[in-house]
Amino acid sequence: LKIIQCENFDFYGSELIEDPKAFKKIRKVKLDCCVGIPTEFMKVLLQRAGENLRDLKVNGLPCFAEILQCCILYCHGLRSIETTIDKQHLDLFIGLLMVCKDLRDISVDDIKYDPLNAPTPANYIIDDDDEYFINRYSQRNPRSQIIDHTATEEGNEFLEKMAKVLPPYLKTFRFYLDWWFTPKALETFLEGANCENLETLDFSRCETFSEKHLNVVLKYCGGSLTKLLLCISKNISKEGLSKARKMIREIEFADDEEKFCDEYLREIQDREELGDPYLDFDLDPLNRVLEDELGFGSQYDLDLDLGELDVEDSFSDEESEDSDEVSSYDHSDDEESDGDYSDDGYSDDDCSDDDCSDDDYSIDE
């Protein structure tokens, strides 16, 4: 056994594996959204894996502090870590960085389960992106209030402390914390990092990340960084974003409305060829009003920028065209003998009882 991966798994027992050879070869541990996992089990697992453990992902576990302590003691060969932290245990994480000098990927979040309100199937939320059930609280999805989320924390101290102990080979840093920090604190952090090796920076949950922060990133790693993930595009001017895109290959925004606009325009372009006037997207309030009016057959006139649309007249024209088509129907064929469909090339002689049915004739009529 080399890999353990558990998502939303319920541990109801605390019985430990007695075999001393168990977990010796584990290289990757992923525990995401687990419920009731025994702390002692995690301690035994990490202690036995020891230097062989390369990849550790533990999100939302109440025992994350004990996990960090075990990693400091036994797991110095980590290459990647994704963990939950809080203000009370920052020193533990700093201590981990001091002993794990070979780290390439670092991801931190502030997801914590509320022990007084354990997750149940009733408050699970389906995460379409990760394709599994989660019960973590999200700022953008406040329906589930089962964990403590500190969205107003200050992150200056954390970044400044990390700057002194950052691993020299760090390639990816993901700051999944909605903590505010100053451009000066970010500058201190990047000064301590080996920016030549940095490839990805992720601040996609930092709503206070501004153009001043972006300028700091460009100053220190604009020539080497390949991917920058941010939260809100409106915090940055078009000129600043254009400048950044020339220096960083890929810049994405978690709440970027421009992507939705692009998808909306592509949908319009695709449907114009099909002549479908009704779109699934409700980007423009005017489109919603127009669709509602036309959908319910309103008799009102709508004055639009592109001209005057007389809904009543348009409906009357359509009705008159339909009536013309009905009145122009040629009944001369009705006088023909039964079963004679010479106009379409069909006759009774062409079909047997097994090959043709009454339904076929009714469709042709």
GROMACS .gro file of C-alpha atoms in nm:
model
  365
    1LEU     CA    1   0.000   0.000   0.000
    2LYS     CA    2   0.152   0.330  -0.113
    3ILE     CA    3  -0.141   0.568  -0.149
    4ILE     CA    4  -0.429   0.645   0.082
    5GLN     CA    5  -0.708   0.868  -0.037
    6CYS     CA    6  -1.026   0.924   0.161
    7GLU     CA    7  -1.300   1.172   0.080
    8ASN     CA    8  -1.600   1.219   0.309
    9PHE     CA    9  -1.517   0.895   0.485
   10ASP     CA   10  -1.668   0.821   0.826
   11PHE     CA   11  -1.439   0.654   1.080
   12TYR     CA   12  -1.651   0.491   1.347
   13GLY     CA   13  -1.381   0.289   1.511
   14SER     CA   14  -1.042   0.378   1.658
   15GLU     CA   15  -0.883   0.034   1.636
   16LEU     CA   16  -0.528   0.068   1.510
   17ILE     CA   17  -0.343  -0.174   1.287
   18GLU     CA   18  -0.109  -0.377   1.504
   19ASP     CA   19   0.126  -0.485   1.228
   20PRO     CA   20   0.442  -0.272   1.273
   21LYS     CA   21   0.514  -0.293   0.899
   22ALA     CA   22   0.185  -0.129   0.803
   23PHE     CA   23   0.206   0.209   0.628
   24LYS     CA   24   0.584   0.190   0.589
   25LYS     CA   25   0.576   0.253   0.213
   26ILE     CA   26   0.308   0.518   0.197
   27ARG     CA   27   0.415   0.808  -0.024
   28LYS     CA   28   0.088   0.999  -0.055
   29VAL     CA   29  -0.188   1.071   0.196
   30LYS     CA   30  -0.502   1.259   0.099
   31LEU     CA   31  -0.771   1.312   0.362
   32ASP     CA   32  -1.031   1.555   0.234
   33CYS     CA   33  -1.357   1.630   0.417
   34CYS     CA   34  -1.326   1.328   0.644
   35VAL     CA   35  -1.548   1.289   0.949
   36GLY     CA   36  -1.444   1.145   1.282
   37ILE     CA   37  -1.099   1.025   1.182
   38PRO     CA   38  -0.910   0.925   1.501
   39THR     CA   39  -0.615   1.143   1.587
   40GLU     CA   40  -0.418   0.841   1.707
   41PHE     CA   41  -0.467   0.673   1.370
   42MET     CA   42  -0.316   0.974   1.192
   43LYS     CA   43  -0.022   0.981   1.431
   44VAL     CA   44   0.057   0.614   1.369
   45LEU     CA   45   0.021   0.655   0.993
   46LEU     CA   46   0.253   0.956   0.970
   47GLN     CA   47   0.508   0.812   1.210
   48ARG     CA   48   0.539   0.487   1.016
   49ALA     CA   49   0.544   0.658   0.674
   50GLY     CA   50   0.818   0.890   0.796
   51GLU     CA   51   1.070   1.003   0.535
   52ASN     CA   52   0.892   0.810   0.259
   53LEU     CA   53   0.591   1.042   0.265
   54ARG     CA   54   0.609   1.286  -0.025
   55ASP     CA   55   0.257   1.425  -0.070
   56LEU     CA   56   0.024   1.520   0.215
   57LYS     CA   57  -0.324   1.669   0.179
   58VAL     CA   58  -0.536   1.715   0.491
   59ASN     CA   59  -0.821   1.965   0.468
   60GLY     CA   60  -1.078   2.050   0.730
   61LEU     CA   61  -0.964   1.796   0.990
   62PRO     CA   62  -1.006   1.901   1.354
   63CYS     CA   63  -0.672   1.735   1.434
   64PHE     CA   64  -0.467   1.933   1.181
   65ALA     CA   65  -0.245   2.073   1.458
   66GLU     CA   66  -0.147   1.722   1.570
   67ILE     CA   67  -0.081   1.630   1.207
   68LEU     CA   68   0.158   1.923   1.166
   69GLN     CA   69   0.340   1.821   1.484
   70CYS     CA   70   0.388   1.466   1.353
   71CYS     CA   71   0.518   1.596   1.021
   72ILE     CA   72   0.772   1.814   1.202
   73LEU     CA   73   0.899   1.506   1.388
   74TYR     CA   74   0.889   1.237   1.119
   75CYS     CA   75   0.805   1.358   0.766
   76HIS     CA   76   1.099   1.569   0.652
   77GLY     CA   77   1.089   1.440   0.293
   78LEU     CA   78   0.763   1.611   0.197
   79ARG     CA   79   0.748   1.756  -0.154
   80SER     CA   80   0.388   1.880  -0.142
   81ILE     CA   81   0.159   1.980   0.142
   82GLU     CA   82  -0.198   2.106   0.149
   83THR     CA   83  -0.332   2.175   0.495
   84THR     CA   84  -0.567   2.379   0.710
   85ILE     CA   85  -0.425   2.642   0.942
   86ASP     CA   86  -0.547   2.913   1.175
   87LYS     CA   87  -0.396   3.208   1.358
   88GLN     CA   88  -0.336   3.003   1.672
   89HIS     CA   89  -0.114   2.747   1.495
   90LEU     CA   90   0.092   2.958   1.256
   91ASP     CA   91   0.410   2.872   1.443
   92LEU     CA   92   0.350   2.501   1.382
   93PHE     CA   93   0.334   2.557   1.008
   94ILE     CA   94   0.645   2.776   1.019
   95GLY     CA   95   0.821   2.497   1.206
   96LEU     CA   96   0.720   2.252   0.934
   97LEU     CA   97   0.874   2.475   0.666
   98MET     CA   98   1.197   2.490   0.864
   99VAL     CA   99   1.248   2.112   0.855
  100CYS     CA  100   1.093   2.030   0.514
  101LYS     CA  101   1.345   2.197   0.286
  102ASP     CA  102   1.248   1.994  -0.019
  103LEU     CA  103   0.893   2.128  -0.051
  104ARG     CA  104   0.784   2.222  -0.403
  105ASP     CA  105   0.411   2.287  -0.353
  106ILE     CA  106   0.247   2.462  -0.058
  107SER     CA  107  -0.129   2.514  -0.018
  108VAL     CA  108  -0.299   2.652   0.290
  109ASP     CA  109  -0.665   2.710   0.374
  110ASP     CA  110  -0.872   2.799   0.681
  111ILE     CA  111  -1.145   2.534   0.658
  112LYS     CA  112  -1.244   2.390   0.994
  113TYR     CA  113  -1.533   2.171   1.097
  114ASP     CA  114  -1.753   2.282   1.383
  115PRO     CA  115  -1.742   1.994   1.633
  116LEU     CA  116  -2.079   2.098   1.778
  117ASN     CA  117  -2.253   2.053   1.445
  118ALA     CA  118  -2.123   1.739   1.278
  119PRO     CA  119  -2.190   1.700   0.906
  120THR     CA  120  -2.492   1.494   0.805
  121PRO     CA  121  -2.634   1.395   0.466
  122ALA     CA  122  -2.890   1.673   0.511
  123ASN     CA  123  -2.630   1.950   0.493
  124TYR     CA  124  -2.403   1.802   0.229
  125ILE     CA  125  -2.347   2.014  -0.079
  126ILE     CA  126  -2.263   1.869  -0.417
  127ASP     CA  127  -1.943   2.014  -0.559
  128ASP     CA  128  -1.977   1.990  -0.938
  129ASP     CA  129  -1.611   2.072  -0.996
  130ASP     CA  130  -1.465   1.804  -0.770
  131GLU     CA  131  -1.754   1.564  -0.835
  132TYR     CA  132  -1.806   1.454  -0.478
  133PHE     CA  133  -2.016   1.554  -0.180
  134ILE     CA  134  -1.869   1.818   0.045
  135ASN     CA  135  -1.994   1.984   0.358
  136ARG     CA  136  -1.750   2.267   0.390
  137TYR     CA  137  -1.862   2.626   0.419
  138SER     CA  138  -1.792   2.857   0.129
  139GLN     CA  139  -1.820   3.233   0.129
  140ARG     CA  140  -1.994   3.211  -0.206
  141ASN     CA  141  -2.232   2.941  -0.087
  142PRO     CA  142  -2.356   3.035   0.261
  143ARG     CA  143  -2.618   2.759   0.274
  144SER     CA  144  -2.399   2.540   0.491
  145GLN     CA  145  -2.294   2.699   0.821
  146ILE     CA  146  -2.123   2.400   0.974
  147ILE     CA  147  -1.768   2.530   1.001
  148ASP     CA  148  -1.591   2.835   1.129
  149HIS     CA  149  -1.468   3.063   0.853
  150THR     CA  150  -1.252   3.362   0.949
  151ALA     CA  151  -1.275   3.590   0.646
  152THR     CA  152  -1.146   3.908   0.813
  153GLU     CA  153  -0.812   3.783   0.944
  154GLU     CA  154  -0.491   3.971   0.886
  155GLY     CA  155  -0.228   3.782   0.686
  156ASN     CA  156   0.069   4.019   0.716
  157GLU     CA  157   0.231   3.833   1.003
  158PHE     CA  158   0.194   3.498   0.831
  159LEU     CA  159   0.355   3.611   0.505
  160GLU     CA  160   0.639   3.787   0.684
  161LYS     CA  161   0.719   3.480   0.895
  162MET     CA  162   0.705   3.249   0.595
  163ALA     CA  163   0.949   3.470   0.405
  164LYS     CA  164   1.226   3.371   0.647
  165VAL     CA  165   1.186   2.994   0.605
  166LEU     CA  166   1.057   2.939   0.250
  167PRO     CA  167   1.203   2.627   0.083
  168PRO     CA  168   1.454   2.711  -0.192
  169TYR     CA  169   1.283   2.489  -0.454
  170LEU     CA  170   0.929   2.619  -0.405
  171LYS     CA  171   0.736   2.618  -0.736
  172THR     CA  172   0.371   2.658  -0.634
  173PHE     CA  173   0.220   2.861  -0.353
  174ARG     CA  174  -0.158   2.857  -0.304
  175PHE     CA  175  -0.300   3.100  -0.049
  176TYR     CA  176  -0.658   2.971  -0.008
  177LEU     CA  177  -0.728   3.222   0.267
  178ASP     CA  178  -0.955   3.522   0.250
  179TRP     CA  179  -0.714   3.713   0.471
  180TRP     CA  180  -0.616   4.068   0.389
  181PHE     CA  181  -0.250   4.169   0.364
  182THR     CA  182  -0.064   4.476   0.247
  183PRO     CA  183   0.151   4.504  -0.067
  184LYS     CA  184   0.447   4.554   0.166
  185ALA     CA  185   0.387   4.216   0.334
  186LEU     CA  186   0.360   4.051  -0.008
  187GLU     CA  187   0.688   4.215  -0.109
  188THR     CA  188   0.857   4.077   0.201
  189PHE     CA  189   0.725   3.731   0.117
  190LEU     CA  190   0.854   3.740  -0.241
  191GLU     CA  191   1.191   3.874  -0.130
  192GLY     CA  192   1.232   3.561   0.079
  193ALA     CA  193   1.125   3.329  -0.201
  194ASN     CA  194   1.344   3.207  -0.483
  195CYS     CA  195   1.135   3.377  -0.750
  196GLU     CA  196   1.331   3.218  -1.033
  197ASN     CA  197   1.178   2.881  -0.941
  198LEU     CA  198   0.825   3.008  -0.874
  199GLU     CA  199   0.581   2.898  -1.143
  200THR     CA  200   0.234   2.939  -0.988
  201LEU     CA  201   0.090   3.185  -0.737
  202ASP     CA  202  -0.270   3.144  -0.625
  203PHE     CA  203  -0.457   3.419  -0.441
  204SER     CA  204  -0.797   3.323  -0.582
  205ARG     CA  205  -0.975   3.373  -0.248
  206CYS     CA  206  -0.815   3.706  -0.158
  207GLU     CA  207  -1.084   3.961  -0.236
  208THR     CA  208  -0.858   4.250  -0.129
  209PHE     CA  209  -0.585   4.169  -0.382
  210SER     CA  210  -0.543   4.496  -0.574
  211GLU     CA  211  -0.339   4.641  -0.857
  212LYS     CA  212  -0.072   4.746  -0.607
  213HIS     CA  213  -0.033   4.382  -0.508
  214LEU     CA  214  -0.013   4.287  -0.874
  215ASN     CA  215   0.268   4.537  -0.933
  216VAL     CA  216   0.465   4.374  -0.652
  217VAL     CA  217   0.424   4.034  -0.816
  218LEU     CA  218   0.539   4.173  -1.151
  219LYS     CA  219   0.840   4.337  -0.988
  220TYR     CA  220   0.976   4.017  -0.835
  221CYS     CA  221   0.859   3.733  -1.059
  222GLY     CA  222   0.701   3.884  -1.368
  223GLY     CA  223   0.957   3.723  -1.595
  224SER     CA  224   0.950   3.372  -1.446
  225LEU     CA  225   0.593   3.320  -1.325
  226THR     CA  226   0.376   3.119  -1.565
  227LYS     CA  227   0.040   3.121  -1.384
  228LEU     CA  228  -0.128   3.372  -1.153
  229LEU     CA  229  -0.472   3.304  -1.002
  230LEU     CA  230  -0.662   3.599  -0.856
  231CYS     CA  231  -1.007   3.659  -0.715
  232ILE     CA  232  -1.179   3.968  -0.860
  233SER     CA  233  -1.086   4.136  -1.187
  234LYS     CA  234  -1.257   4.468  -1.106
  235ASN     CA  235  -0.983   4.545  -0.852
  236ILE     CA  236  -0.734   4.584  -1.138
  237SER     CA  237  -0.748   4.835  -1.423
  238LYS     CA  238  -0.748   4.723  -1.785
  239GLU     CA  239  -0.410   4.890  -1.837
  240GLY     CA  240  -0.260   4.711  -1.539
  241LEU     CA  241  -0.402   4.377  -1.647
  242SER     CA  242  -0.279   4.426  -2.003
  243LYS     CA  243   0.070   4.497  -1.873
  244ALA     CA  244   0.062   4.189  -1.651
  245ARG     CA  245  -0.050   3.959  -1.932
  246LYS     CA  246   0.259   4.056  -2.130
  247MET     CA  247   0.481   3.934  -1.846
  248ILE     CA  248   0.282   3.638  -1.712
  249ARG     CA  249   0.165   3.370  -1.950
  250GLU     CA  250  -0.164   3.286  -1.776
  251ILE     CA  251  -0.377   3.505  -1.547
  252GLU     CA  252  -0.716   3.381  -1.427
  253PHE     CA  253  -0.985   3.526  -1.202
  254ALA     CA  254  -1.212   3.317  -0.984
  255ASP     CA  255  -1.501   3.565  -1.016
  256ASP     CA  256  -1.430   3.694  -1.364
  257GLU     CA  257  -1.754   3.805  -1.534
  258GLU     CA  258  -1.576   3.858  -1.863
  259LYS     CA  259  -1.556   3.482  -1.913
  260PHE     CA  260  -1.932   3.461  -1.879
  261CYS     CA  261  -1.971   3.740  -2.136
  262ASP     CA  262  -1.750   3.554  -2.379
  263GLU     CA  263  -1.956   3.239  -2.334
  264TYR     CA  264  -2.274   3.441  -2.381
  265LEU     CA  265  -2.150   3.593  -2.706
  266ARG     CA  266  -2.039   3.257  -2.838
  267GLU     CA  267  -2.381   3.117  -2.759
  268ILE     CA  268  -2.545   3.400  -2.953
  269GLN     CA  269  -2.319   3.342  -3.250
  270ASP     CA  270  -2.392   2.970  -3.252
  271ARG     CA  271  -2.767   3.015  -3.225
  272GLU     CA  272  -2.794   3.286  -3.488
  273GLU     CA  273  -2.730   3.021  -3.750
  274LEU     CA  274  -3.014   2.813  -3.607
  275GLY     CA  275  -3.250   3.109  -3.585
  276ASP     CA  276  -3.328   3.050  -3.218
  277PRO     CA  277  -3.440   3.380  -3.060
  278TYR     CA  278  -3.451   3.240  -2.707
  279LEU     CA  279  -3.123   3.199  -2.523
  280ASP     CA  280  -3.049   3.018  -2.201
  281PHE     CA  281  -2.835   3.304  -2.070
  282ASP     CA  282  -2.984   3.596  -1.878
  283LEU     CA  283  -2.695   3.841  -1.895
  284ASP     CA  284  -2.888   4.153  -2.002
  285PRO     CA  285  -3.206   4.258  -1.818
  286LEU     CA  286  -3.344   4.385  -2.149
  287ASN     CA  287  -3.316   4.035  -2.290
  288ARG     CA  288  -3.515   3.899  -1.998
  289VAL     CA  289  -3.787   4.161  -2.044
  290LEU     CA  290  -3.804   4.095  -2.416
  291GLU     CA  291  -3.819   3.720  -2.367
  292ASP     CA  292  -4.094   3.752  -2.106
  293GLU     CA  293  -4.302   3.980  -2.325
  294LEU     CA  294  -4.272   3.765  -2.635
  295GLY     CA  295  -4.300   3.440  -2.444
  296PHE     CA  296  -4.637   3.530  -2.299
  297GLY     CA  297  -4.769   3.687  -2.621
  298SER     CA  298  -4.799   4.042  -2.493
  299GLN     CA  299  -4.979   4.293  -2.715
  300TYR     CA  300  -4.757   4.582  -2.611
  301ASP     CA  301  -4.508   4.762  -2.832
  302LEU     CA  302  -4.144   4.758  -2.718
  303ASP     CA  303  -3.919   5.048  -2.820
  304LEU     CA  304  -3.566   4.916  -2.863
  305ASP     CA  305  -3.241   5.082  -2.961
  306LEU     CA  306  -3.232   4.900  -3.292
  307GLY     CA  307  -3.582   5.008  -3.397
  308GLU     CA  308  -3.942   4.972  -3.300
  309LEU     CA  309  -4.069   4.620  -3.257
  310ASP     CA  310  -4.447   4.599  -3.289
  311VAL     CA  311  -4.528   4.271  -3.119
  312GLU     CA  312  -4.899   4.291  -3.199
  313ASP     CA  313  -4.842   4.349  -3.570
  314SER     CA  314  -4.581   4.074  -3.587
  315PHE     CA  315  -4.820   3.827  -3.430
  316SER     CA  316  -5.098   3.938  -3.669
  317ASP     CA  317  -4.869   3.892  -3.968
  318GLU     CA  318  -4.781   3.542  -3.853
  319GLU     CA  319  -5.147   3.455  -3.806
  320SER     CA  320  -5.237   3.589  -4.150
  321GLU     CA  321  -4.957   3.390  -4.309
  322ASP     CA  322  -5.080   3.077  -4.136
  323SER     CA  323  -5.435   3.142  -4.253
  324ASP     CA  324  -5.313   3.195  -4.610
  325GLU     CA  325  -5.135   2.864  -4.601
  326VAL     CA  326  -5.448   2.689  -4.481
  327SER     CA  327  -5.673   2.857  -4.738
  328SER     CA  328  -5.433   2.781  -5.021
  329TYR     CA  329  -5.443   2.408  -4.952
  330ASP     CA  330  -5.534   2.222  -5.270
  331HIS     CA  331  -5.823   1.979  -5.211
  332SER     CA  332  -5.814   1.844  -5.562
  333ASP     CA  333  -5.622   1.540  -5.447
  334ASP     CA  334  -5.913   1.446  -5.220
  335GLU     CA  335  -6.115   1.357  -5.527
  336GLU     CA  336  -5.862   1.098  -5.635
  337SER     CA  337  -5.932   0.734  -5.581
  338ASP     CA  338  -5.857   0.584  -5.241
  339GLY     CA  339  -5.495   0.481  -5.201
  340ASP     CA  340  -5.375   0.674  -5.506
  341TYR     CA  341  -5.069   0.876  -5.415
  342SER     CA  342  -4.931   0.927  -5.761
  343ASP     CA  343  -4.802   1.276  -5.677
  344ASP     CA  344  -4.562   1.130  -5.422
  345GLY     CA  345  -4.485   0.821  -5.623
  346TYR     CA  346  -4.681   0.589  -5.395
  347SER     CA  347  -4.975   0.360  -5.469
  348ASP     CA  348  -5.152   0.069  -5.312
  349ASP     CA  349  -4.969  -0.163  -5.547
  350ASP     CA  350  -4.630  -0.049  -5.410
  351CYS     CA  351  -4.703  -0.157  -5.055
  352SER     CA  352  -4.812  -0.478  -4.898
  353ASP     CA  353  -4.997  -0.512  -4.573
  354ASP     CA  354  -4.675  -0.606  -4.399
  355ASP     CA  355  -4.472  -0.312  -4.528
  356CYS     CA  356  -4.720  -0.027  -4.490
  357SER     CA  357  -4.960   0.078  -4.217
  358ASP     CA  358  -5.228   0.338  -4.169
  359ASP     CA  359  -4.979   0.548  -3.973
  360ASP     CA  360  -4.758   0.580  -4.280
  361TYR     CA  361  -5.041   0.723  -4.489
  362SER     CA  362  -5.152   0.962  -4.216
  363ILE     CA  363  -4.799   1.101  -4.195
  364ASP     CA  364  -4.788   1.166  -4.573
  365GLU     CA  365  -5.125   1.338  -4.560
   0.00000   0.00000   0.00000
